[in-house]
Amino acid sequence: MKEFKLITAHELAEIIRKSVPSIYNAVSEGSEGETIPFSVKIGRRRLWLMSDVQEWIENLPRTSVSTSSRVIEKKKPKLNEI
């Protein structure tokens, strides 16, 4: 029999670096699968399958650092430029 590891919203929040309220907001707004992994409801509890969370993370779009997102340091003015 296959073993299923279920995690809570608090555990999910740590993994995906979001707050617990934002996770529940995403559930209530119907944006599961986009902004958070799909969940299952067991009784009154909403839980996430760890395998679904891992798959969701693996399927996130890859990003690269572009020049527009880099922090550009401003040079300090020289004394004779003031």
PDB file of C-alpha atoms in Angstrom:
ATOM      1  CA  MET A   1       0.000   0.000   0.000  1.00  0.00           C
ATOM      2  CA  LYS A   2       1.261   3.464  -0.917  1.00  0.00           C
ATOM      3  CA  GLU A   3       2.098   5.758   1.992  1.00  0.00           C
ATOM      4  CA  PHE A   4       0.744   9.310   1.880  1.00  0.00           C
ATOM      5  CA  LYS A   5       2.349  12.103   3.884  1.00  0.00           C
ATOM      6  CA  LEU A   6      -0.096  14.901   4.636  1.00  0.00           C
ATOM      7  CA  ILE A   7       1.030  18.341   5.765  1.00  0.00           C
ATOM      8  CA  THR A   8      -0.824  21.219   7.408  1.00  0.00           C
ATOM      9  CA  ALA A   9      -1.164  24.809   6.215  1.00  0.00           C
ATOM     10  CA  HIS A  10       1.558  25.824   8.691  1.00  0.00           C
ATOM     11  CA  GLU A  11       3.969  23.273   7.229  1.00  0.00           C
ATOM     12  CA  LEU A  12       3.035  24.291   3.680  1.00  0.00           C
ATOM     13  CA  ALA A  13       3.640  27.947   4.575  1.00  0.00           C
ATOM     14  CA  GLU A  14       7.196  27.128   5.665  1.00  0.00           C
ATOM     15  CA  ILE A  15       7.887  25.152   2.500  1.00  0.00           C
ATOM     16  CA  ILE A  16       6.569  27.672  -0.043  1.00  0.00           C
ATOM     17  CA  ARG A  17       7.438  30.797   1.983  1.00  0.00           C
ATOM     18  CA  LYS A  18       3.916  32.198   2.220  1.00  0.00           C
ATOM     19  CA  SER A  19       1.825  33.158   5.217  1.00  0.00           C
ATOM     20  CA  VAL A  20      -0.895  30.843   6.494  1.00  0.00           C
ATOM     21  CA  PRO A  21      -3.627  33.471   5.858  1.00  0.00           C
ATOM     22  CA  SER A  22      -2.471  33.876   2.235  1.00  0.00           C
ATOM     23  CA  ILE A  23      -2.731  30.109   1.784  1.00  0.00           C
ATOM     24  CA  TYR A  24      -6.306  30.059   3.084  1.00  0.00           C
ATOM     25  CA  ASN A  25      -7.138  33.129   0.963  1.00  0.00           C
ATOM     26  CA  ALA A  26      -5.936  31.282  -2.135  1.00  0.00           C
ATOM     27  CA  VAL A  27      -8.149  28.315  -1.214  1.00  0.00           C
ATOM     28  CA  SER A  28     -11.222  30.515  -0.734  1.00  0.00           C
ATOM     29  CA  GLU A  29     -10.519  32.461  -3.956  1.00  0.00           C
ATOM     30  CA  GLY A  30     -10.247  29.239  -5.947  1.00  0.00           C
ATOM     31  CA  SER A  31      -6.670  29.791  -7.085  1.00  0.00           C
ATOM     32  CA  GLU A  32      -5.375  26.405  -5.947  1.00  0.00           C
ATOM     33  CA  GLY A  33      -3.000  24.929  -8.471  1.00  0.00           C
ATOM     34  CA  GLU A  34      -1.817  28.388  -9.504  1.00  0.00           C
ATOM     35  CA  THR A  35      -0.615  30.188  -6.380  1.00  0.00           C
ATOM     36  CA  ILE A  36      -0.586  27.160  -4.061  1.00  0.00           C
ATOM     37  CA  PRO A  37      -0.760  23.371  -4.548  1.00  0.00           C
ATOM     38  CA  PHE A  38      -4.134  21.605  -4.542  1.00  0.00           C
ATOM     39  CA  SER A  39      -5.375  20.507  -1.123  1.00  0.00           C
ATOM     40  CA  VAL A  40      -7.622  17.794   0.270  1.00  0.00           C
ATOM     41  CA  LYS A  41     -10.225  18.267   2.958  1.00  0.00           C
ATOM     42  CA  ILE A  42     -10.457  15.583   5.617  1.00  0.00           C
ATOM     43  CA  GLY A  43     -13.179  16.330   8.129  1.00  0.00           C
ATOM     44  CA  ARG A  44     -12.752  19.964   9.123  1.00  0.00           C
ATOM     45  CA  ARG A  45      -9.055  20.048   8.232  1.00  0.00           C
ATOM     46  CA  ARG A  46      -7.516  21.135   4.957  1.00  0.00           C
ATOM     47  CA  LEU A  47      -4.316  19.222   4.231  1.00  0.00           C
ATOM     48  CA  TRP A  48      -1.810  18.903   1.399  1.00  0.00           C
ATOM     49  CA  LEU A  49      -0.192  15.757   0.040  1.00  0.00           C
ATOM     50  CA  MET A  50       3.569  16.199   0.207  1.00  0.00           C
ATOM     51  CA  SER A  51       3.912  14.508  -3.195  1.00  0.00           C
ATOM     52  CA  ASP A  52       1.511  17.099  -4.709  1.00  0.00           C
ATOM     53  CA  VAL A  53       3.488  19.932  -3.103  1.00  0.00           C
ATOM     54  CA  GLN A  54       6.766  18.585  -4.500  1.00  0.00           C
ATOM     55  CA  GLU A  55       5.245  18.155  -7.964  1.00  0.00           C
ATOM     56  CA  TRP A  56       3.771  21.685  -7.843  1.00  0.00           C
ATOM     57  CA  ILE A  57       7.191  23.120  -6.929  1.00  0.00           C
ATOM     58  CA  GLU A  58       8.906  21.157  -9.717  1.00  0.00           C
ATOM     59  CA  ASN A  59       6.417  22.562 -12.245  1.00  0.00           C
ATOM     60  CA  LEU A  60       6.848  26.214 -11.243  1.00  0.00           C
ATOM     61  CA  PRO A  61       8.222  28.352 -14.073  1.00  0.00           C
ATOM     62  CA  ARG A  62      11.960  28.873 -13.946  1.00  0.00           C
ATOM     63  CA  THR A  63      13.147  32.447 -13.689  1.00  0.00           C
ATOM     64  CA  SER A  64      16.420  34.100 -14.553  1.00  0.00           C
ATOM     65  CA  VAL A  65      17.893  37.314 -13.271  1.00  0.00           C
ATOM     66  CA  SER A  66      17.541  40.086 -15.809  1.00  0.00           C
ATOM     67  CA  THR A  67      19.306  43.414 -15.819  1.00  0.00           C
ATOM     68  CA  SER A  68      16.057  45.201 -15.002  1.00  0.00           C
ATOM     69  CA  SER A  69      15.648  43.270 -11.760  1.00  0.00           C
ATOM     70  CA  ARG A  70      19.196  43.784 -10.536  1.00  0.00           C
ATOM     71  CA  VAL A  71      19.905  46.422  -7.952  1.00  0.00           C
ATOM     72  CA  ILE A  72      21.944  49.205  -9.476  1.00  0.00           C
ATOM     73  CA  GLU A  73      24.119  51.131  -7.074  1.00  0.00           C
ATOM     74  CA  LYS A  74      24.156  54.879  -7.391  1.00  0.00           C
ATOM     75  CA  LYS A  75      27.588  56.403  -7.273  1.00  0.00           C
ATOM     76  CA  LYS A  76      28.246  58.921  -4.562  1.00  0.00           C
ATOM     77  CA  PRO A  77      28.951  62.380  -5.962  1.00  0.00           C
ATOM     78  CA  LYS A  78      32.521  63.546  -5.733  1.00  0.00           C
ATOM     79  CA  LEU A  79      33.289  66.618  -3.659  1.00  0.00           C
ATOM     80  CA  ASN A  80      34.054  68.722  -6.731  1.00  0.00           C
ATOM     81  CA  GLU A  81      30.687  67.737  -8.303  1.00  0.00           C
ATOM     82  CA  ILE A  82      28.611  69.143  -5.448  1.00  0.00           C
TER      83      ILE A  82
END
